[in-house]
Short mmCIF file of C-alpha atoms in Angstrom, two decimals:
data_model
loop_
_atom_site.label_atom_id
_atom_site.label_comp_id
_atom_site.label_asym_id
_atom_site.label_seq_id
_atom_site.Cartn_x
_atom_site.Cartn_y
_atom_site.Cartn_z
CA UNK G 1104 75.56 96.05 87.44
CA UNK G 1105 75.07 99.38 85.64
CA UNK G 1106 71.47 99.63 86.92
CA UNK G 1107 72.63 99.02 90.49
CA UNK G 1108 75.24 101.77 90.22
CA UNK G 1109 72.67 104.18 88.81
CA UNK G 1110 70.48 103.50 91.85
CA UNK G 1111 73.23 105.10 93.95
CA UNK G 1112 73.24 108.33 91.92
CA UNK G 1113 71.62 111.56 93.12
CA UNK G 1114 71.54 115.13 91.83
CA UNK G 1115 74.12 117.55 93.26
CA UNK G 1116 72.33 119.59 95.87
CA UNK G 1117 72.06 119.92 99.63
CA UNK G 1118 68.79 117.99 99.75
CA UNK G 1119 70.42 114.98 98.08
CA UNK G 1120 73.27 114.99 100.59
CA UNK G 1121 70.92 115.34 103.54
CA UNK G 1122 68.87 112.45 102.15
CA UNK G 1123 71.88 110.18 102.68
CA UNK G 1124 72.04 110.97 106.41
CA UNK G 1125 69.74 109.83 109.23
CA UNK G 1126 69.72 113.29 110.84
CA UNK G 1127 71.30 116.70 110.36
CA UNK G 1128 74.89 116.29 111.63
CA UNK G 1129 76.54 118.90 113.82
CA UNK G 1130 79.63 118.78 111.58
CA UNK G 1131 79.09 118.12 107.87
CA UNK G 1132 82.44 117.70 106.13
CA UNK G 1133 83.04 117.90 102.38
CA UNK G 1134 86.42 116.67 101.22
CA UNK G 1135 88.41 117.28 98.05
CA UNK G 1136 91.11 115.06 96.48
CA UNK G 1137 93.26 117.96 95.29
CA UNK G 1138 93.74 121.60 96.19
CA UNK G 1139 93.37 124.79 94.21
CA UNK G 1140 90.86 123.80 91.50
CA UNK G 1141 88.25 126.53 91.15
CA UNK G 1142 85.67 124.13 89.67
CA UNK G 1143 85.71 122.06 92.87
CA UNK G 1144 85.71 125.14 95.10
CA UNK G 1145 82.76 126.68 93.25
CA UNK G 1146 80.86 123.44 93.68
CA UNK G 1147 81.67 123.66 97.40
CA UNK G 1148 80.36 127.23 97.45
CA UNK G 1149 77.14 126.19 95.73
CA UNK G 1150 76.49 123.37 98.17
CA UNK G 1151 77.47 125.38 101.25
CA UNK G 1152 75.12 128.23 100.28
CA UNK G 1153 72.29 125.70 100.09
CA UNK G 1154 73.20 124.16 103.45
CA UNK G 1155 73.19 127.61 105.06
CA UNK G 1156 69.94 128.76 103.47
CA UNK G 1157 68.00 125.49 103.64
CA UNK G 1158 69.47 123.57 106.58
CA UNK G 1159 70.46 126.29 109.05
CA UNK G 1160 74.23 125.78 109.16
CA UNK G 1161 75.94 128.78 110.74
CA UNK G 1162 79.71 128.25 110.41
CA UNK G 1163 81.94 127.49 107.43
CA UNK G 1164 85.33 126.07 108.41
CA UNK G 1165 88.10 125.43 105.89
CA UNK G 1166 91.62 124.02 105.90
CA UNK G 1167 93.40 127.30 106.59
CA UNK G 1168 95.30 128.97 109.46
CA UNK G 1169 92.96 129.27 112.46
CA UNK G 1170 94.46 132.60 113.57
CA UNK G 1171 94.42 134.18 110.11
CA UNK G 1172 90.80 133.05 109.77
CA UNK G 1173 89.82 135.50 112.49
CA UNK G 1174 90.38 138.31 109.96
CA UNK G 1175 87.82 136.75 107.60
CA UNK G 1176 85.37 136.11 110.44
CA UNK G 1177 85.55 139.74 111.57
CA UNK G 1178 84.90 140.90 108.01
CA UNK G 1179 81.96 138.61 107.21
CA UNK G 1180 80.23 139.07 110.58
CA UNK G 1181 80.77 142.80 111.21
CA UNK G 1182 82.27 144.32 108.07
CA UNK G 1183 85.65 144.99 109.68
CA UNK G 1184 88.17 145.91 106.97
CA UNK G 1185 87.63 145.28 103.27
CA UNK G 1186 87.14 142.25 101.05
CA UNK G 1187 90.67 142.69 99.68
CA UNK G 1188 92.15 142.76 103.19
CA UNK G 1189 90.10 139.75 104.28
CA UNK G 1190 91.24 137.48 101.44
CA UNK G 1191 94.84 138.74 101.55
CA UNK G 1192 95.35 138.46 105.31
CA UNK G 1193 92.74 135.87 106.25
CA UNK G 1194 93.93 132.74 104.41
CA UNK G 1195 97.08 130.63 104.63
CA UNK G 1196 98.56 128.36 101.92
CA UNK G 1197 97.88 131.18 99.36
CA UNK G 1198 94.19 130.16 99.36
CA UNK G 1199 93.22 133.84 99.29
CA UNK G 1200 94.45 134.10 95.70
CA UNK G 1201 91.80 131.63 94.51
CA UNK G 1202 88.77 133.30 92.92
CA UNK G 1203 86.30 130.85 94.45
CA UNK G 1204 87.51 131.61 97.98
CA UNK G 1205 87.07 135.32 97.30
CA UNK G 1206 83.57 134.58 96.06
CA UNK G 1207 82.80 132.63 99.23
CA UNK G 1208 83.88 135.52 101.47
CA UNK G 1209 81.94 138.05 99.37
CA UNK G 1210 78.78 135.91 99.59
CA UNK G 1211 79.12 135.41 103.35
CA UNK G 1212 79.40 139.15 103.92
CA UNK G 1213 76.38 139.85 101.68
CA UNK G 1214 74.36 137.12 103.41
CA UNK G 1215 75.12 138.56 106.86
CA UNK G 1216 74.34 142.18 105.99
CA UNK G 1217 71.47 143.41 108.16
CA UNK G 1218 70.92 140.07 109.91
CA UNK G 1219 70.87 139.63 113.69
CA UNK G 1220 73.95 137.95 115.19
CA UNK G 1221 72.10 134.65 115.70
CA UNK G 1222 71.49 134.34 111.94
CA UNK G 1223 74.93 135.36 110.71
CA UNK G 1224 77.28 132.83 109.17
CA UNK G 1225 80.67 132.60 110.86
CA UNK G 1226 83.98 131.74 109.21
CA UNK G 1227 86.74 129.64 110.76
CA UNK G 1228 90.10 128.34 109.71
CA UNK G 1229 90.70 125.04 111.48
CA UNK G 1230 94.29 124.26 110.47
CA UNK G 1231 97.15 125.23 112.73
CA UNK G 1232 99.53 128.06 111.71
CA UNK G 1233 101.52 125.45 109.78
CA UNK G 1234 102.94 125.06 106.29
CA UNK G 1235 104.62 122.04 104.72
CA UNK G 1236 107.90 123.92 105.16
CA UNK G 1237 107.51 124.50 108.88
CA UNK G 1238 105.49 126.16 111.61
CA UNK G 1239 104.85 129.68 112.85
CA UNK G 1240 106.30 131.20 115.98
CA UNK G 1241 103.97 130.76 118.98
CA UNK G 1242 104.32 134.50 119.68
CA UNK G 1243 100.95 135.66 118.33
CA UNK G 1244 98.92 133.03 120.17
CA UNK G 1245 100.86 133.28 123.45
CA UNK G 1246 100.90 137.06 123.64
CA UNK G 1247 97.22 137.34 122.66
CA UNK G 1248 96.25 134.85 125.37
CA UNK G 1249 98.41 136.65 127.93
CA UNK G 1250 96.95 140.00 126.90
CA UNK G 1251 93.38 138.75 127.29
CA UNK G 1252 94.09 137.37 130.76
CA UNK G 1253 96.04 140.47 131.83
CA UNK G 1254 93.00 142.60 131.09
CA UNK G 1255 90.59 140.26 132.84
CA UNK G 1256 92.18 138.83 135.99
CA UNK G 1257 94.32 140.07 138.87
CA UNK G 1258 97.96 140.44 137.93
CA UNK G 1259 99.18 138.20 140.76
CA UNK G 1260 97.33 135.24 139.21
CA UNK G 1261 99.38 135.41 136.00
CA UNK G 1262 102.30 132.95 135.82
CA UNK G 1263 104.58 135.48 134.08
CA UNK G 1264 104.82 138.94 132.60
CA UNK G 1265 104.58 139.86 128.93
CA UNK G 1266 108.28 140.77 129.10
CA UNK G 1267 109.16 137.25 130.23
CA UNK G 1268 107.28 135.76 127.28
CA UNK G 1269 109.03 138.12 124.88
CA UNK G 1270 112.46 137.20 126.24
CA UNK G 1271 111.81 133.47 126.06
CA UNK G 1272 110.38 133.70 122.56
CA UNK G 1273 113.34 135.59 121.16
CA UNK G 1274 113.45 136.32 117.43
CA UNK G 1275 110.62 134.74 115.44
CA UNK G 1276 113.13 133.61 112.82
CA UNK G 1277 114.40 131.02 115.31
CA UNK G 1278 111.01 129.32 115.15
CA UNK G 1279 110.28 129.67 111.43
CA UNK G 1280 113.62 128.48 110.01
CA UNK G 1281 112.54 126.26 107.06
CA UNK G 1282 115.67 124.13 107.42
CA UNK G 1283 114.23 122.76 110.68
CA UNK G 1284 111.62 120.82 108.73
CA UNK G 1285 114.20 118.33 107.49
CA UNK G 1286 116.98 118.91 110.04
CA UNK G 1287 115.89 118.43 113.68
CA UNK G 1288 119.15 120.02 114.87
CA UNK G 1289 117.95 123.37 113.45
CA UNK G 1290 114.76 123.37 115.54
CA UNK G 1291 114.48 125.31 118.81
CA UNK G 1292 111.58 123.15 119.91
CA UNK G 1293 113.52 121.36 122.66
CA UNK G 1294 115.57 124.29 123.90
CA UNK G 1295 115.38 125.37 127.53
CA UNK G 1296 113.37 128.44 126.48
CA UNK G 1297 110.86 126.30 124.56
CA UNK G 1298 110.46 123.99 127.57
CA UNK G 1299 109.76 126.96 129.84
CA UNK G 1300 107.26 128.36 127.30
CA UNK G 1301 105.37 125.05 127.21
CA UNK G 1302 104.96 125.17 130.97
CA UNK G 1303 103.85 128.80 130.92
CA UNK G 1304 101.39 128.13 128.09
CA UNK G 1305 99.89 125.29 130.10
CA UNK G 1306 99.55 127.55 133.15
CA UNK G 1307 97.94 130.32 131.10
CA UNK G 1308 95.39 127.87 129.67
CA UNK G 1309 94.72 126.51 133.16
CA UNK G 1310 94.13 130.06 134.41
CA UNK G 1311 91.74 130.70 131.51
CA UNK G 1312 89.79 127.58 132.45
CA UNK G 1313 89.75 128.40 136.15
CA UNK G 1314 88.43 131.92 135.54
CA UNK G 1315 85.79 130.93 132.98
CA UNK G 1316 82.66 132.15 134.85
CA UNK G 1317 84.20 135.55 135.55
CA UNK G 1318 85.72 135.98 132.08
CA UNK G 1319 82.56 135.09 130.15
CA UNK G 1320 80.61 137.59 132.25
CA UNK G 1321 83.26 140.30 131.94
CA UNK G 1322 84.22 139.94 128.27
CA UNK G 1323 81.45 137.97 126.59
CA UNK G 1324 81.49 134.43 125.23
CA UNK G 1325 82.94 135.36 121.83
CA UNK G 1326 86.08 136.92 123.34
CA UNK G 1327 86.44 133.99 125.73
CA UNK G 1328 86.05 131.58 122.81
CA UNK G 1329 88.77 133.44 120.94
CA UNK G 1330 91.06 133.25 123.98
CA UNK G 1331 90.52 129.48 124.07
CA UNK G 1332 91.59 129.37 120.42
CA UNK G 1333 94.77 131.25 121.34
CA UNK G 1334 95.39 128.73 124.10
CA UNK G 1335 94.87 125.69 121.85
CA UNK G 1336 97.10 127.20 119.20
CA UNK G 1337 99.90 128.16 121.59
CA UNK G 1338 100.09 124.71 123.19
CA UNK G 1339 99.67 122.98 119.82
CA UNK G 1340 102.43 124.99 118.17
CA UNK G 1341 104.83 124.42 121.05
CA UNK G 1342 104.08 120.69 120.87
CA UNK G 1343 104.66 120.74 117.11
CA UNK G 1344 108.00 122.55 117.48
CA UNK G 1345 108.99 120.02 120.14
CA UNK G 1346 108.27 117.32 117.56
CA UNK G 1347 110.34 119.08 114.91
CA UNK G 1348 113.40 118.65 117.15
CA UNK G 1349 112.75 114.90 117.41
CA UNK G 1350 115.46 112.68 115.92
CA UNK G 1351 113.59 109.37 116.14
CA UNK G 1352 112.23 107.43 113.13
CA UNK G 1353 108.70 108.33 114.26
CA UNK G 1354 109.34 112.07 113.82
CA UNK G 1355 107.21 112.70 110.71
CA UNK G 1356 104.38 110.45 111.85
CA UNK G 1357 104.24 112.42 115.11
CA UNK G 1358 104.27 115.75 113.29
CA UNK G 1359 101.45 114.71 110.95
CA UNK G 1360 99.46 113.42 113.92
CA UNK G 1361 100.14 116.62 115.84
CA UNK G 1362 98.79 118.74 112.98
CA UNK G 1363 95.58 116.72 112.62
CA UNK G 1364 95.09 116.73 116.39
CA UNK G 1365 95.19 120.54 116.30
CA UNK G 1366 92.65 120.43 113.46
CA UNK G 1367 90.40 118.09 115.45
CA UNK G 1368 90.48 120.29 118.55
CA UNK G 1369 89.51 123.31 116.44
CA UNK G 1370 86.68 121.39 114.75
CA UNK G 1371 85.29 120.25 118.08
CA UNK G 1372 85.33 123.86 119.28
CA UNK G 1373 83.51 124.94 116.12
CA UNK G 1374 80.95 122.15 116.62
CA UNK G 1375 80.31 123.32 120.18
CA UNK G 1376 79.12 126.62 118.70
CA UNK G 1377 76.44 124.98 116.54
CA UNK G 1378 75.97 123.23 113.16
CA UNK G 1379 79.02 123.77 110.94
CA UNK G 1380 80.22 122.97 107.43
CA UNK G 1381 83.81 121.84 106.92
CA UNK G 1382 85.96 121.77 103.78
CA UNK G 1383 89.44 120.27 103.49
CA UNK G 1384 91.40 117.55 101.75
CA UNK G 1385 89.75 114.13 101.91
CA UNK G 1386 92.76 112.82 103.84
CA UNK G 1387 92.09 115.22 106.75
CA UNK G 1388 88.39 114.40 106.96
CA UNK G 1389 88.15 110.64 106.37
CA UNK G 1390 87.39 108.23 109.19
CA UNK G 1391 90.32 105.97 108.33
CA UNK G 1392 94.00 106.52 109.04
CA UNK G 1393 95.80 108.84 106.64
CA UNK G 1394 99.00 107.81 104.89
CA UNK G 1395 101.69 109.71 103.04
CA UNK G 1396 104.97 108.85 101.38
CA UNK G 1397 107.65 111.08 102.89
CA UNK G 1398 111.36 111.39 102.19
CA UNK G 1399 112.19 108.83 104.89
CA UNK G 1400 109.41 106.40 103.88
CA UNK G 1401 105.66 105.97 104.44
CA UNK G 1402 103.98 107.47 107.50
CA UNK G 1403 100.45 107.01 108.86
CA UNK G 1404 98.36 108.78 111.47
CA UNK G 1405 94.73 109.27 112.50
CA UNK G 1406 93.11 112.08 110.54
CA UNK G 1407 91.19 114.97 112.09
CA UNK G 1408 87.99 113.43 110.74
CA UNK G 1409 88.74 110.12 112.44
CA UNK G 1410 89.42 111.88 115.75
CA UNK G 1411 86.29 114.01 115.54
CA UNK G 1412 84.12 111.10 114.41
CA UNK G 1413 85.29 109.05 117.39
CA UNK G 1414 83.94 111.75 119.71
CA UNK G 1415 80.85 112.98 117.85
CA UNK G 1416 79.65 109.70 116.39
CA UNK G 1417 76.61 110.23 114.17
CA UNK G 1418 76.89 114.00 114.63
CA UNK G 1419 79.87 113.90 112.23
CA UNK G 1420 79.24 113.21 108.54
CA UNK G 1421 81.82 112.97 105.78
CA UNK G 1422 81.20 113.30 102.06
CA UNK G 1423 84.33 112.77 99.99
CA UNK G 1424 84.88 114.18 96.50
CA UNK G 1425 86.14 111.91 93.74
CA UNK G 1426 86.91 112.95 90.20
CA UNK G 1427 87.52 111.58 86.74
CA UNK G 1428 90.09 113.74 84.98
CA UNK G 1429 92.32 116.76 85.57
CA UNK G 1430 93.81 116.74 82.09
CA UNK G 1431 95.81 119.93 82.58
CA UNK G 1432 97.71 118.05 85.31
CA UNK G 1433 98.13 114.84 83.33
CA UNK G 1434 95.31 112.98 85.11
CA UNK G 1435 93.43 111.28 82.27
CA UNK G 1436 90.46 108.90 82.03
CA UNK G 1437 90.43 106.48 84.97
CA UNK G 1438 90.73 102.74 84.49
CA UNK G 1439 87.34 100.96 84.60
CA UNK G 1440 88.38 98.75 87.55
CA UNK G 1441 88.54 101.75 89.94
CA UNK G 1442 85.78 103.62 91.78
CA UNK G 1443 86.45 106.63 89.57
CA UNK G 1444 86.31 104.48 86.46
CA UNK G 1445 82.96 102.96 87.40
CA UNK G 1446 81.52 106.43 87.97
CA UNK G 1447 83.15 107.88 84.86
CA UNK G 1448 81.07 105.49 82.76
CA UNK G 1449 77.93 107.31 83.93
CA UNK G 1450 76.49 110.11 81.83
CA UNK G 1451 76.44 112.61 84.69
CA UNK G 1452 79.06 115.37 84.64
CA UNK G 1453 78.68 115.63 88.40
CA UNK G 1454 76.52 113.81 90.90
CA UNK G 1455 76.06 112.85 94.54
CA UNK G 1456 76.61 109.16 95.29
CA UNK G 1457 75.13 107.04 98.07
CA UNK G 1458 78.47 105.52 99.13
CA UNK G 1459 77.16 102.46 101.02
CA UNK G 1460 74.81 101.64 98.13
CA UNK G 1461 77.65 102.02 95.65
CA UNK G 1462 79.79 99.73 97.79
CA UNK G 1463 77.04 97.12 97.62
CA UNK G 1464 76.66 97.54 93.87
CA UNK G 1465 80.39 97.11 93.34
CA UNK G 1466 80.72 94.35 95.92
CA UNK G 1467 81.29 91.62 93.35
CA UNK G 1468 83.72 93.66 91.28
CA UNK G 1469 87.42 93.53 92.21
CA UNK G 1470 88.49 97.17 92.43
CA UNK G 1471 91.99 98.57 92.40
CA UNK G 1472 93.07 101.89 93.81
CA UNK G 1473 93.78 104.41 91.09
CA UNK G 1474 97.40 105.54 90.74
CA UNK G 1475 97.87 109.25 90.03
CA UNK G 1476 100.65 110.45 87.71
CA UNK G 1477 100.54 113.80 89.55
CA UNK G 1478 101.56 114.16 93.20
CA UNK G 1479 98.92 116.84 93.83
CA UNK G 1480 95.95 114.50 93.39
CA UNK G 1481 95.02 111.65 95.74
CA UNK G 1482 92.64 109.08 94.19
CA UNK G 1483 89.80 107.67 96.27
CA UNK G 1484 90.59 104.48 98.13
CA UNK G 1485 87.82 101.91 97.41
CA UNK G 1486 88.33 100.49 100.90
CA UNK G 1487 86.91 103.77 102.27
CA UNK G 1488 83.53 103.48 100.55
CA UNK G 1489 81.70 101.83 103.42
CA UNK G 1490 82.98 104.39 105.94
CA UNK G 1491 81.95 107.41 103.85
CA UNK G 1492 78.45 108.83 104.11
CA UNK G 1493 78.48 109.87 100.49
CA UNK G 1494 80.56 110.92 97.50
CA UNK G 1495 80.43 113.92 95.23
CA UNK G 1496 81.72 112.88 91.81
CA UNK G 1497 82.99 115.39 89.24
CA UNK G 1498 83.66 113.82 85.86
CA UNK G 1499 86.10 116.35 84.37
CA UNK G 1500 87.85 119.23 86.12
CA UNK G 1501 88.60 122.05 83.67
CA UNK G 1502 91.66 124.24 84.02
CA UNK G 1503 90.97 127.16 86.34
#
């Protein structure tokens, strides 16, 4: 048994990961089972640098606000602003405060210095402008889309004026009220104004699509791409706010699904640009349904990875990260009858695992799913082994 497991073990480098795959995927996703651990993020940085330098990947997309990510992209591709401004204004979820994310942005800028545009590495956030406590106002996305179209098409083609959008949007605090996350009555998502905005957003996106040949010629593909991002974000946010006002038992399942659908649309847009690397929580990238215990009970929905995989097929690859201990969070040595426990018995401090081969090696061993004493860590589900292209295993995660 031990020999079979060792046959699944590889060194941690890009070549080992690529050796698990039949071809270079268009989207190569690396998951993590917990957020905010610098040791895991630095390992991500190390692997992503190798994928860029050795395999020709040209975009790095992470689980962060897609609109804020434009600040980072402008900095790493053209030097707009400063490193401090990029990490402070370019990440959501407070990810900019993490040293490893700062290191990633610094490296991307240094890598791009003096290179032609075709060889530069792009940055993208692929999450919606969402937090666990609520969602952003659709103002930024809607007004940016309207502004782009106003400058590029005849005024009579526009479905409304900027003043109409401003009046319907009202104060941003109406949209961002954190109480609306748990109290649907506090949401404005099904108000008459929100309904009108959804229709106008749809018409603006339709106009963008209809004028594509002219707009790409007049403004360039990058600006048109950015306008499409504004359109996806505006319609996605308005849909999410509509869901926040839902009073049915399916409310949270719909909201979780809405978020991952926004993620999937952004990832597909990134993939259309060329080979890209993706980093997020395992639960957003796996091919199986995601589950979460919420205040009203368990909810499940299809993850962004599942949605993207369904469309891209073999051009999507997913490598999960599993780990042994996070002792500073109370996560101690895993039980031997778990995937993590079987890997913890190896001598390697970190390694790449051939997931299908490991599944075969463990096929005769009844495995349980590890139970975490800390809410911030999600153990690897052994049922997911056969649907993962690989695993990165980190034996012990030191305190950042």
